[in-house]
Short mmCIF file of C-alpha atoms in Angstrom, two decimals:
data_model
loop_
_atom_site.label_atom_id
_atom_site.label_comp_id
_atom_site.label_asym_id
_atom_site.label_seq_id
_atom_site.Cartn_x
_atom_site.Cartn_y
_atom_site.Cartn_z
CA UNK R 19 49.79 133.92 132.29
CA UNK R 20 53.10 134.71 130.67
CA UNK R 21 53.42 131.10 129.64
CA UNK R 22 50.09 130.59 128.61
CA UNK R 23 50.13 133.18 125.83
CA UNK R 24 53.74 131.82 124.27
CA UNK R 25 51.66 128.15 124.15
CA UNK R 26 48.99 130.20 122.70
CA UNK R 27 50.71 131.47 119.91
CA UNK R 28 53.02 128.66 119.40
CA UNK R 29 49.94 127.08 118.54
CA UNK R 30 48.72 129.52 116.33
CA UNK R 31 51.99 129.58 114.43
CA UNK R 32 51.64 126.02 114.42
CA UNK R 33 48.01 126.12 112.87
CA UNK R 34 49.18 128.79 110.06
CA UNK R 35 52.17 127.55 108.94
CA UNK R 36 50.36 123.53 108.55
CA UNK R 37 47.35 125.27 106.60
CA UNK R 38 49.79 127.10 104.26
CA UNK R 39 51.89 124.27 103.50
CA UNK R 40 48.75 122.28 102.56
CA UNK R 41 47.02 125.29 100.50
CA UNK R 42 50.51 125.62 98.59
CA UNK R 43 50.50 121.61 98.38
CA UNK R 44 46.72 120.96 96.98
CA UNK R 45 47.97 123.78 94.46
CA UNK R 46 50.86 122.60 93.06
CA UNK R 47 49.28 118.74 93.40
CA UNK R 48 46.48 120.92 90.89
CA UNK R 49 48.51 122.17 88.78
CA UNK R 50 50.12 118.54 88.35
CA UNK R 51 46.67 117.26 87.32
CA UNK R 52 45.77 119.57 84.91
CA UNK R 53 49.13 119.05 83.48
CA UNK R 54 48.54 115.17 82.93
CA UNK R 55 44.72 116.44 81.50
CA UNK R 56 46.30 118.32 78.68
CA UNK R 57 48.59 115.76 77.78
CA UNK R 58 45.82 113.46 77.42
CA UNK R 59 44.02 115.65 75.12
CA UNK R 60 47.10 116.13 73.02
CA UNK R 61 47.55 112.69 72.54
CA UNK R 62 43.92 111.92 71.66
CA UNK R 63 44.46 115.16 69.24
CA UNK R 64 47.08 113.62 67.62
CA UNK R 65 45.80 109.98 67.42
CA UNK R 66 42.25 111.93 65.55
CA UNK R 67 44.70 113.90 63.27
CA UNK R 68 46.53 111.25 62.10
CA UNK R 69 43.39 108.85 61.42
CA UNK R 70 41.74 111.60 59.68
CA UNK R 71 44.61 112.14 57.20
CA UNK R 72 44.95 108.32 56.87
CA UNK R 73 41.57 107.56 56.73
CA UNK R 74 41.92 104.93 59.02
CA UNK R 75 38.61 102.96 61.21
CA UNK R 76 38.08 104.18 64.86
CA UNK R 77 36.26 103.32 67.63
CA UNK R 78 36.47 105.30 70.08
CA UNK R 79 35.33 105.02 73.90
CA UNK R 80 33.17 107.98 75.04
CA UNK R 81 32.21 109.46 78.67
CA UNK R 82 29.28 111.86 79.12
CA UNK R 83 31.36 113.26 82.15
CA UNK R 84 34.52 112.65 83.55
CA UNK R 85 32.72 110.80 87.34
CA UNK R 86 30.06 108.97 84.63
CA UNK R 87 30.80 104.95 85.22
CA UNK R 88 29.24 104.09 81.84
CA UNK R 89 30.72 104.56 78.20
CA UNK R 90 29.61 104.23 75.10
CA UNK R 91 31.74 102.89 72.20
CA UNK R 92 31.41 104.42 68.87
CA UNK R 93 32.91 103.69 65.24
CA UNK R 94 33.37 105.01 62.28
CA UNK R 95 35.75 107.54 59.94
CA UNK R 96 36.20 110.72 61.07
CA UNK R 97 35.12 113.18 58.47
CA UNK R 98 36.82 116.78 59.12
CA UNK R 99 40.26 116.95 58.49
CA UNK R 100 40.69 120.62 60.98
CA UNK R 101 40.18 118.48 64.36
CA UNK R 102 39.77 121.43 67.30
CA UNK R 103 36.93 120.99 70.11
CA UNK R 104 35.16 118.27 68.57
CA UNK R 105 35.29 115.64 65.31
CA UNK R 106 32.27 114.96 63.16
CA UNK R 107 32.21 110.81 62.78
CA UNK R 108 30.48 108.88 59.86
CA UNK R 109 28.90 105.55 61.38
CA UNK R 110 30.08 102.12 60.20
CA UNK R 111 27.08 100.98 60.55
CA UNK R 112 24.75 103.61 58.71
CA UNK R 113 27.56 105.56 56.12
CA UNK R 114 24.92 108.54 55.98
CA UNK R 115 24.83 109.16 59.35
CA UNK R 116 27.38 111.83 60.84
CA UNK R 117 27.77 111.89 64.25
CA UNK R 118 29.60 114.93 65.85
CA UNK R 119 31.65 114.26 69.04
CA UNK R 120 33.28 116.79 71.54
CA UNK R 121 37.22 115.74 71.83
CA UNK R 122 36.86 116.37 75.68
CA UNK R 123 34.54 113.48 76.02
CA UNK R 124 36.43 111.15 74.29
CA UNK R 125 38.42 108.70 77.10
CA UNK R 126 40.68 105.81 74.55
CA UNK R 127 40.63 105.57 70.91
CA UNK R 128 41.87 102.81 68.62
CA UNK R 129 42.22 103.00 65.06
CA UNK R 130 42.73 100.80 61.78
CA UNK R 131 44.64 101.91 58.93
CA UNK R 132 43.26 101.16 55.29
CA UNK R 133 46.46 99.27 54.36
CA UNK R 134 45.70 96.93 57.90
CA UNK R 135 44.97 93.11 56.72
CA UNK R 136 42.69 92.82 59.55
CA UNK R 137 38.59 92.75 58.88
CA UNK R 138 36.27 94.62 61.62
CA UNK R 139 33.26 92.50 61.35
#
């Protein structure tokens, strides 16, 4: 009985100590991916900022929601200068149409400066 309850509790030690290393590990792995989230956003940030001041052509890829398969591509100049949560765009195609797009949606954006010798057709 004696060594019964010593194999008992080894396993039982066992079983904590596993489920604590994984808890702490999905944590930190969390903490990892939120990380690499935020740098993402501050990059797009900056890309929006410095279109805005140059006036530069973007198009930018869009996702409803992050697990969404589908995108939608949109272009245009972005009209605020005081880019925060989300950037108000003025279609290419229709110049009086403003468009206003949440930053966290936006997935890649590409942009072309005024002084580019490139034409977007």
């Amino acid at each position: 009985m004696d060594n019964d309850h010593k194999s008992t509790m080894k396993s039982i030690s066992r079983l904590i100590t596993q489920s604590s290393h994984s808890f702490f590990s999905a944590f930190l792995d969390d903490s990892k991916v939120k990380n690499e989230k935020s740098k993402a956003r501050e990059e797009i940030l900056k890309e929006l900022q410095l279109a805005a001041a140059q006036k530069s052509l973007v198009v930018l890829q869009i996702k409803e929601s992050p697990t969404d398969q589908k995108f939608e591509a949109a272009s245009g100049w972005i009209v605020s200068k005081n880019i925060t949560d989300s950037i108000m765009l003025r279609s290419q195609e229709d110049t009086q149409q403003i468009r206003m797009i949440p930053v966290d949606h936006i997935k890649r954006i590409s942009r072309l400066g005024i002084s580019d010798k490139r034409q977007i057709k």
